[in-house]
């Protein structure tokens, strides 16, 4: 099994987001996860997410939307007005993006400011609503943009979950095009590599003929906020799936089939790792400084912040040897804090052998991150080899 997560730190539109100040239309947002929030200033932002709509038959369904143009921006204060040496700001009062000018919106809609206020406070008289509708809780034009993207009428929108994103596209960079600059490398990069590794492992017609194991990837949500949700790694979703898979094809399954499956399984927890930053080299343990484009990083921590142990390292070393791809090792300094992953919690919940790894990157949790181009190929080949050779290698690694 390979487990990864799909979420990244971001800003999410508040349930009541309609704000304005000093002639500007503003949108109320709340922080999701532990982002480097200063990197969100002065970026060309837009919104995407899930919209719940009501049909003419009274049914409710979800639609996914993405407004593919910049509509929001969080402006910094000019240095002439505040010459602070470190960039400090209040996340509740100074992290609200602007969406335009009040005057421009009034001109577009053709109504006065007084009429606009009346529209906000006047609820439809023909239908009771427990709380204000979306066009009252959010700026009407934003609701219109969302409705247009969802191909519904604004009045059909019942609620939505929208997050902000940077509209700048990912790109290849570096003087030799060896780097990639992108949002959300942590952890969509590992999600992509695990998916492609699984696909490549079953490309040939007879790839599963002698396979005694089930090849599985699990991509979870909400890792950045603790994983304690129905879609998170700390839920029962993976144990429930494995329990059902463990009895496939069995007419009279043994009562310990599930436990036997866990005992013979192995989980790779794939989450991006830290590349050495040349401007802050002193923050890294001197003998464990992962470099970009030199292979996937195995993460080790004596206090079990990562689930890696020696038998797991032996397994991955042999998997990498067969794939002809390099690996690196990483530990944090003793005087440094250490992040964690879904590895330890899944290892504890399942009792399954687990190892933590990830590709090295810079600027983790920034709105714009940096990774190595060749590491993507290394990780895909590593995961492909893991799926292809695990059944053979598992019985060769003996631990009393």
Short mmCIF file of C-alpha atoms in Angstrom, two decimals:
data_model
loop_
_atom_site.label_atom_id
_atom_site.label_comp_id
_atom_site.label_asym_id
_atom_site.label_seq_id
_atom_site.Cartn_x
_atom_site.Cartn_y
_atom_site.Cartn_z
CA UNK A 1 0.00 0.00 0.00
CA UNK A 2 1.00 3.60 -0.57
CA UNK A 3 -0.73 6.32 1.43
CA UNK A 4 -0.58 10.03 0.67
CA UNK A 5 -2.69 13.14 1.20
CA UNK A 6 -4.21 15.55 -1.30
CA UNK A 7 -4.78 18.71 0.77
CA UNK A 8 -2.49 21.72 1.19
CA UNK A 9 -2.58 24.82 3.40
CA UNK A 10 -4.88 27.43 1.89
CA UNK A 11 -7.38 30.18 2.61
CA UNK A 12 -11.05 29.22 2.70
CA UNK A 13 -14.02 31.54 2.15
CA UNK A 14 -15.92 32.10 5.41
CA UNK A 15 -19.63 31.13 5.70
CA UNK A 16 -20.40 34.86 5.77
CA UNK A 17 -17.70 36.47 3.67
CA UNK A 18 -19.26 39.76 2.58
CA UNK A 19 -17.03 42.60 3.72
CA UNK A 20 -16.11 46.04 2.50
CA UNK A 21 -13.91 48.85 3.72
CA UNK A 22 -12.68 52.20 2.45
CA UNK A 23 -14.44 51.74 -0.87
CA UNK A 24 -13.11 48.21 -1.47
CA UNK A 25 -15.09 44.99 -1.78
CA UNK A 26 -13.42 42.39 0.47
CA UNK A 27 -13.89 38.69 1.09
CA UNK A 28 -13.66 37.12 4.53
CA UNK A 29 -11.39 34.07 4.65
CA UNK A 30 -10.12 31.66 7.29
CA UNK A 31 -6.80 29.85 7.35
CA UNK A 32 -6.63 26.13 6.66
CA UNK A 33 -3.55 24.33 7.95
CA UNK A 34 -0.16 25.83 8.76
CA UNK A 35 0.62 27.91 5.71
CA UNK A 36 3.38 30.43 5.15
CA UNK A 37 0.71 33.09 4.95
CA UNK A 38 2.99 35.97 4.06
CA UNK A 39 3.53 34.29 0.68
CA UNK A 40 -0.16 34.82 -0.15
CA UNK A 41 0.24 38.59 -0.30
CA UNK A 42 0.37 40.28 -3.73
CA UNK A 43 -0.56 37.12 -5.64
CA UNK A 44 -3.18 36.81 -8.39
CA UNK A 45 -5.81 34.74 -6.60
CA UNK A 46 -9.08 33.10 -7.56
CA UNK A 47 -11.51 30.60 -6.02
CA UNK A 48 -12.43 26.96 -6.57
CA UNK A 49 -14.35 24.28 -4.70
CA UNK A 50 -17.69 22.56 -4.22
CA UNK A 51 -21.13 24.10 -4.72
CA UNK A 52 -24.40 22.59 -3.46
CA UNK A 53 -27.27 23.40 -5.81
CA UNK A 54 -31.02 22.77 -5.72
CA UNK A 55 -32.78 21.39 -8.78
CA UNK A 56 -36.29 22.28 -9.92
CA UNK A 57 -37.43 18.93 -8.51
CA UNK A 58 -36.19 19.79 -5.02
CA UNK A 59 -33.10 17.59 -5.15
CA UNK A 60 -29.69 18.76 -3.96
CA UNK A 61 -26.45 17.91 -5.73
CA UNK A 62 -22.83 19.06 -5.74
CA UNK A 63 -20.90 20.67 -8.56
CA UNK A 64 -17.19 21.40 -8.73
CA UNK A 65 -16.20 24.88 -9.88
CA UNK A 66 -13.01 26.75 -10.65
CA UNK A 67 -13.01 30.41 -11.68
CA UNK A 68 -10.07 30.49 -14.04
CA UNK A 69 -9.08 34.15 -13.77
CA UNK A 70 -7.67 36.40 -11.05
CA UNK A 71 -10.43 38.03 -9.01
CA UNK A 72 -8.80 38.46 -5.57
CA UNK A 73 -5.63 39.94 -4.14
CA UNK A 74 -4.22 40.47 -0.64
CA UNK A 75 -2.28 43.76 -0.79
CA UNK A 76 0.78 44.46 1.32
CA UNK A 77 1.31 47.82 2.98
CA UNK A 78 3.85 50.05 1.25
CA UNK A 79 7.24 50.12 2.98
CA UNK A 80 6.96 53.91 3.25
CA UNK A 81 4.02 53.51 5.65
CA UNK A 82 5.50 50.85 7.91
CA UNK A 83 9.24 50.22 7.96
CA UNK A 84 9.17 47.03 10.03
CA UNK A 85 12.23 44.79 9.67
CA UNK A 86 10.15 41.60 9.77
CA UNK A 87 6.88 41.27 7.92
CA UNK A 88 4.24 40.83 10.63
CA UNK A 89 0.48 41.01 10.20
CA UNK A 90 -2.79 40.06 11.89
CA UNK A 91 -4.38 37.04 10.24
CA UNK A 92 -7.88 38.11 11.24
CA UNK A 93 -7.79 41.76 10.18
CA UNK A 94 -5.04 42.07 7.55
CA UNK A 95 -5.33 38.85 5.53
CA UNK A 96 -8.62 39.68 3.81
CA UNK A 97 -8.34 39.84 0.02
CA UNK A 98 -9.84 42.66 -2.01
CA UNK A 99 -12.18 41.72 -4.85
CA UNK A 100 -12.69 45.11 -6.46
CA UNK A 101 -14.17 48.53 -5.81
CA UNK A 102 -17.62 49.20 -4.39
CA UNK A 103 -18.22 51.96 -6.94
CA UNK A 104 -17.39 49.69 -9.87
CA UNK A 105 -19.79 47.00 -8.61
CA UNK A 106 -22.58 49.55 -8.15
CA UNK A 107 -22.02 50.82 -11.68
CA UNK A 108 -22.10 47.25 -13.02
CA UNK A 109 -25.34 46.38 -11.26
CA UNK A 110 -26.94 49.77 -12.00
CA UNK A 111 -28.19 50.38 -8.46
CA UNK A 112 -27.36 52.86 -5.75
CA UNK A 113 -25.54 52.02 -2.53
CA UNK A 114 -28.78 52.45 -0.55
CA UNK A 115 -30.56 49.99 -2.82
CA UNK A 116 -27.66 47.57 -2.43
CA UNK A 117 -28.07 47.69 1.37
CA UNK A 118 -31.79 47.00 1.04
CA UNK A 119 -31.07 43.92 -1.08
CA UNK A 120 -28.75 42.64 1.62
CA UNK A 121 -31.27 42.91 4.43
CA UNK A 122 -34.48 42.05 2.61
CA UNK A 123 -35.20 38.32 2.58
CA UNK A 124 -37.73 36.84 0.11
CA UNK A 125 -41.19 37.00 1.65
CA UNK A 126 -42.56 33.89 -0.02
CA UNK A 127 -40.18 31.36 1.52
CA UNK A 128 -38.83 30.93 5.05
CA UNK A 129 -35.06 30.53 5.31
CA UNK A 130 -33.32 29.54 8.58
CA UNK A 131 -30.47 31.88 7.69
CA UNK A 132 -29.53 34.30 4.93
CA UNK A 133 -29.14 32.94 1.43
CA UNK A 134 -25.70 32.90 -0.29
CA UNK A 135 -26.31 36.17 -2.18
CA UNK A 136 -26.85 37.89 1.17
CA UNK A 137 -23.94 36.24 2.98
CA UNK A 138 -21.48 36.73 0.11
CA UNK A 139 -21.00 39.43 -2.49
CA UNK A 140 -23.70 38.87 -5.13
CA UNK A 141 -21.29 39.15 -8.07
CA UNK A 142 -19.06 36.43 -6.62
CA UNK A 143 -22.13 34.21 -6.28
CA UNK A 144 -22.99 35.05 -9.89
CA UNK A 145 -19.50 34.06 -11.05
CA UNK A 146 -19.75 30.77 -9.14
CA UNK A 147 -23.21 30.11 -10.56
CA UNK A 148 -22.00 30.80 -14.10
CA UNK A 149 -19.15 28.34 -13.64
CA UNK A 150 -21.56 25.74 -12.23
CA UNK A 151 -24.03 26.44 -15.06
CA UNK A 152 -26.89 27.14 -12.69
CA UNK A 153 -28.93 30.16 -11.67
CA UNK A 154 -27.55 32.08 -8.64
CA UNK A 155 -30.83 31.45 -6.80
CA UNK A 156 -30.23 27.68 -7.11
CA UNK A 157 -27.05 27.84 -5.02
CA UNK A 158 -27.76 26.71 -1.47
CA UNK A 159 -24.22 26.69 -0.07
CA UNK A 160 -20.60 26.22 -1.10
CA UNK A 161 -17.13 25.35 0.15
CA UNK A 162 -14.64 27.53 -1.71
CA UNK A 163 -10.91 27.98 -1.26
CA UNK A 164 -8.48 30.48 -2.72
CA UNK A 165 -5.73 29.44 -5.12
CA UNK A 166 -2.90 31.09 -7.04
CA UNK A 167 -3.75 31.42 -10.72
CA UNK A 168 -0.10 31.30 -11.81
CA UNK A 169 0.46 27.99 -13.59
CA UNK A 170 3.12 25.47 -12.65
CA UNK A 171 6.26 25.64 -14.76
CA UNK A 172 9.69 24.13 -15.31
CA UNK A 173 12.56 26.35 -14.17
CA UNK A 174 16.27 26.47 -13.44
CA UNK A 175 19.00 27.27 -15.96
CA UNK A 176 18.98 23.65 -17.11
CA UNK A 177 15.23 23.16 -16.61
CA UNK A 178 15.91 20.83 -13.71
CA UNK A 179 13.50 22.48 -11.26
CA UNK A 180 9.74 22.82 -11.09
CA UNK A 181 7.89 25.76 -9.55
CA UNK A 182 4.34 25.05 -8.48
CA UNK A 183 1.65 25.39 -5.86
CA UNK A 184 0.70 22.38 -3.70
CA UNK A 185 3.69 20.13 -4.42
CA UNK A 186 3.09 19.08 -0.82
CA UNK A 187 1.42 16.76 -1.35
CA UNK A 188 -0.03 16.47 -4.84
CA UNK A 189 3.41 15.49 -6.14
CA UNK A 190 3.45 12.30 -4.05
CA UNK A 191 -0.22 11.66 -4.84
CA UNK A 192 0.60 11.85 -8.55
CA UNK A 193 3.72 9.67 -8.26
CA UNK A 194 1.90 6.95 -6.31
CA UNK A 195 -0.97 6.93 -8.80
CA UNK A 196 1.39 6.67 -11.78
CA UNK A 197 3.47 4.01 -10.02
CA UNK A 198 0.35 1.88 -9.55
CA UNK A 199 -0.72 2.37 -13.17
CA UNK A 200 2.74 1.53 -14.53
CA UNK A 201 2.91 -1.60 -12.38
CA UNK A 202 -0.07 -3.13 -14.21
CA UNK A 203 0.72 -1.92 -17.72
CA UNK A 204 1.78 -5.30 -19.10
CA UNK A 205 -0.82 -7.94 -19.88
CA UNK A 206 0.54 -10.54 -17.45
CA UNK A 207 1.57 -8.15 -14.68
CA UNK A 208 -0.80 -9.70 -12.11
CA UNK A 209 -0.55 -13.36 -13.11
CA UNK A 210 1.73 -14.38 -10.23
CA UNK A 211 0.66 -11.64 -7.83
CA UNK A 212 -0.35 -12.81 -4.35
CA UNK A 213 -0.92 -9.32 -2.92
CA UNK A 214 -3.41 -6.53 -3.57
CA UNK A 215 -1.85 -3.32 -4.88
CA UNK A 216 -3.50 -0.29 -3.32
CA UNK A 217 -3.05 3.47 -2.96
CA UNK A 218 -5.00 5.58 -0.48
CA UNK A 219 -5.17 9.36 -0.97
CA UNK A 220 -6.56 11.11 2.11
CA UNK A 221 -7.86 14.58 2.82
CA UNK A 222 -7.26 16.83 5.86
CA UNK A 223 -3.71 15.74 6.73
CA UNK A 224 -2.73 19.38 7.19
CA UNK A 225 -5.26 19.77 10.02
CA UNK A 226 -4.71 16.51 11.87
CA UNK A 227 -6.52 13.87 9.75
CA UNK A 228 -9.36 13.46 12.28
CA UNK A 229 -12.20 13.59 9.75
CA UNK A 230 -14.28 11.08 7.80
CA UNK A 231 -11.95 11.57 4.83
CA UNK A 232 -8.75 11.72 6.89
CA UNK A 233 -6.18 9.04 7.56
CA UNK A 234 -7.22 8.86 11.23
CA UNK A 235 -10.70 7.61 10.25
CA UNK A 236 -11.75 3.99 9.77
CA UNK A 237 -11.92 4.26 5.97
CA UNK A 238 -8.70 2.36 5.20
CA UNK A 239 -9.23 -0.38 7.84
CA UNK A 240 -12.78 -0.86 6.52
CA UNK A 241 -11.57 -1.18 2.93
CA UNK A 242 -8.81 -3.63 3.85
CA UNK A 243 -11.26 -5.70 5.91
CA UNK A 244 -13.56 -6.05 2.91
CA UNK A 245 -10.70 -6.80 0.52
CA UNK A 246 -9.24 -9.42 2.84
CA UNK A 247 -12.21 -11.75 2.38
CA UNK A 248 -12.57 -11.39 -1.40
CA UNK A 249 -13.13 -14.77 -3.04
CA UNK A 250 -13.43 -16.60 0.27
CA UNK A 251 -16.56 -18.73 0.74
CA UNK A 252 -15.91 -19.27 4.43
CA UNK A 253 -13.45 -16.61 5.53
CA UNK A 254 -11.40 -17.31 8.63
CA UNK A 255 -12.23 -15.01 11.51
CA UNK A 256 -8.62 -13.79 11.52
CA UNK A 257 -8.36 -13.17 7.76
CA UNK A 258 -8.28 -9.41 8.29
CA UNK A 259 -5.55 -9.60 10.92
CA UNK A 260 -3.51 -11.96 8.74
CA UNK A 261 -3.79 -9.51 5.86
CA UNK A 262 -2.49 -6.67 8.04
CA UNK A 263 0.42 -8.78 9.25
CA UNK A 264 1.56 -9.49 5.70
CA UNK A 265 1.01 -5.95 4.42
CA UNK A 266 3.35 -2.98 4.12
CA UNK A 267 2.45 0.70 3.96
CA UNK A 268 4.58 3.38 2.34
CA UNK A 269 3.59 6.78 3.70
CA UNK A 270 4.44 9.19 0.89
CA UNK A 271 4.68 12.84 1.90
CA UNK A 272 7.06 15.46 0.54
CA UNK A 273 10.39 15.91 2.36
CA UNK A 274 12.70 18.87 2.98
CA UNK A 275 15.48 19.62 0.54
CA UNK A 276 18.49 21.43 1.96
CA UNK A 277 18.10 25.19 1.58
CA UNK A 278 21.49 26.80 0.75
CA UNK A 279 20.51 30.03 2.50
CA UNK A 280 19.66 28.19 5.74
CA UNK A 281 22.05 25.22 5.66
CA UNK A 282 22.60 25.48 9.43
CA UNK A 283 18.99 24.39 10.04
CA UNK A 284 19.77 20.87 8.80
CA UNK A 285 21.58 17.98 10.48
CA UNK A 286 25.08 18.07 9.02
CA UNK A 287 25.07 14.49 7.71
CA UNK A 288 21.46 14.45 6.52
CA UNK A 289 20.95 17.18 3.95
CA UNK A 290 18.71 15.87 1.14
CA UNK A 291 19.36 17.34 -2.29
CA UNK A 292 16.99 17.79 -5.19
CA UNK A 293 17.19 15.38 -8.12
CA UNK A 294 19.16 12.87 -6.07
CA UNK A 295 16.27 10.59 -5.22
CA UNK A 296 13.37 10.10 -2.86
CA UNK A 297 14.09 10.72 0.83
CA UNK A 298 13.50 8.10 3.55
CA UNK A 299 12.50 9.91 6.76
CA UNK A 300 13.75 8.63 10.12
CA UNK A 301 12.89 9.87 13.62
CA UNK A 302 13.80 8.21 16.93
CA UNK A 303 10.66 9.62 18.58
CA UNK A 304 8.37 7.97 16.03
CA UNK A 305 7.29 11.17 14.32
CA UNK A 306 7.99 9.02 11.27
CA UNK A 307 7.18 5.29 11.18
CA UNK A 308 10.41 4.15 9.48
CA UNK A 309 12.49 1.31 10.93
CA UNK A 310 15.41 -0.84 9.74
CA UNK A 311 13.40 -3.71 8.17
CA UNK A 312 11.49 -1.14 6.17
CA UNK A 313 14.69 0.54 5.03
CA UNK A 314 16.03 -2.84 3.91
CA UNK A 315 12.86 -3.44 1.89
CA UNK A 316 12.93 -0.02 0.19
CA UNK A 317 16.64 -0.30 -0.47
CA UNK A 318 16.08 -3.53 -2.38
CA UNK A 319 13.05 -2.07 -4.18
CA UNK A 320 15.16 0.93 -5.25
CA UNK A 321 18.06 -1.32 -6.29
CA UNK A 322 15.79 -3.28 -8.61
CA UNK A 323 14.39 -0.03 -10.03
CA UNK A 324 17.88 1.48 -10.37
CA UNK A 325 16.89 4.70 -8.58
CA UNK A 326 18.75 6.54 -5.79
CA UNK A 327 17.51 7.09 -2.23
CA UNK A 328 18.46 9.55 0.51
CA UNK A 329 18.11 9.54 4.30
CA UNK A 330 16.85 12.36 6.52
CA UNK A 331 16.66 13.12 10.24
CA UNK A 332 16.08 16.48 11.91
CA UNK A 333 18.55 18.14 14.26
CA UNK A 334 18.15 17.38 17.97
CA UNK A 335 17.48 21.06 18.61
CA UNK A 336 14.80 21.27 15.92
CA UNK A 337 11.11 20.40 15.87
CA UNK A 338 9.97 17.61 13.58
CA UNK A 339 6.86 17.42 11.46
CA UNK A 340 4.84 14.24 11.11
CA UNK A 341 2.78 12.39 8.53
CA UNK A 342 -0.08 9.93 8.20
CA UNK A 343 2.50 7.12 8.64
CA UNK A 344 2.59 6.85 12.44
CA UNK A 345 -1.19 7.08 12.90
CA UNK A 346 -1.91 4.45 10.25
CA UNK A 347 0.87 2.22 11.57
CA UNK A 348 -0.66 2.41 15.04
CA UNK A 349 -4.21 1.86 13.81
CA UNK A 350 -3.40 -1.07 11.52
CA UNK A 351 -0.39 -2.66 13.16
CA UNK A 352 1.11 -2.79 9.68
CA UNK A 353 4.77 -2.31 8.86
CA UNK A 354 5.22 1.25 7.65
CA UNK A 355 7.90 3.50 6.20
CA UNK A 356 7.85 7.28 5.63
CA UNK A 357 9.38 8.85 2.55
CA UNK A 358 8.94 11.73 0.12
CA UNK A 359 10.60 13.75 -2.59
CA UNK A 360 12.74 16.71 -1.45
CA UNK A 361 11.36 20.20 -1.95
CA UNK A 362 11.96 23.82 -0.94
CA UNK A 363 9.47 26.33 0.51
CA UNK A 364 7.10 23.74 1.97
CA UNK A 365 3.69 25.27 2.77
CA UNK A 366 4.42 28.37 0.69
CA UNK A 367 1.89 29.38 -1.95
CA UNK A 368 4.67 28.60 -4.47
CA UNK A 369 6.97 25.62 -3.85
CA UNK A 370 10.04 24.23 -5.60
CA UNK A 371 10.89 20.64 -6.46
CA UNK A 372 13.26 18.62 -8.65
CA UNK A 373 12.08 17.46 -12.06
CA UNK A 374 14.04 14.19 -12.04
CA UNK A 375 12.81 13.22 -8.58
CA UNK A 376 9.31 12.79 -10.01
CA UNK A 377 10.56 10.10 -12.37
CA UNK A 378 12.61 8.49 -9.58
CA UNK A 379 9.54 8.27 -7.31
CA UNK A 380 7.30 6.80 -10.01
CA UNK A 381 9.88 4.12 -10.80
CA UNK A 382 10.37 3.45 -7.08
CA UNK A 383 6.64 2.97 -6.48
CA UNK A 384 6.28 0.84 -9.61
CA UNK A 385 9.07 -1.39 -8.35
CA UNK A 386 7.50 -1.53 -4.89
CA UNK A 387 4.22 -2.83 -6.29
CA UNK A 388 5.92 -5.29 -8.66
CA UNK A 389 8.41 -6.79 -6.22
CA UNK A 390 6.83 -6.56 -2.77
CA UNK A 391 5.29 -10.05 -2.81
CA UNK A 392 8.67 -11.56 -3.61
CA UNK A 393 10.70 -9.43 -1.20
CA UNK A 394 8.32 -9.59 1.77
CA UNK A 395 9.08 -13.24 2.55
CA UNK A 396 12.84 -12.66 2.28
CA UNK A 397 13.02 -10.08 5.08
CA UNK A 398 12.85 -12.11 8.28
CA UNK A 399 12.27 -10.44 11.63
CA UNK A 400 11.80 -12.64 14.72
#
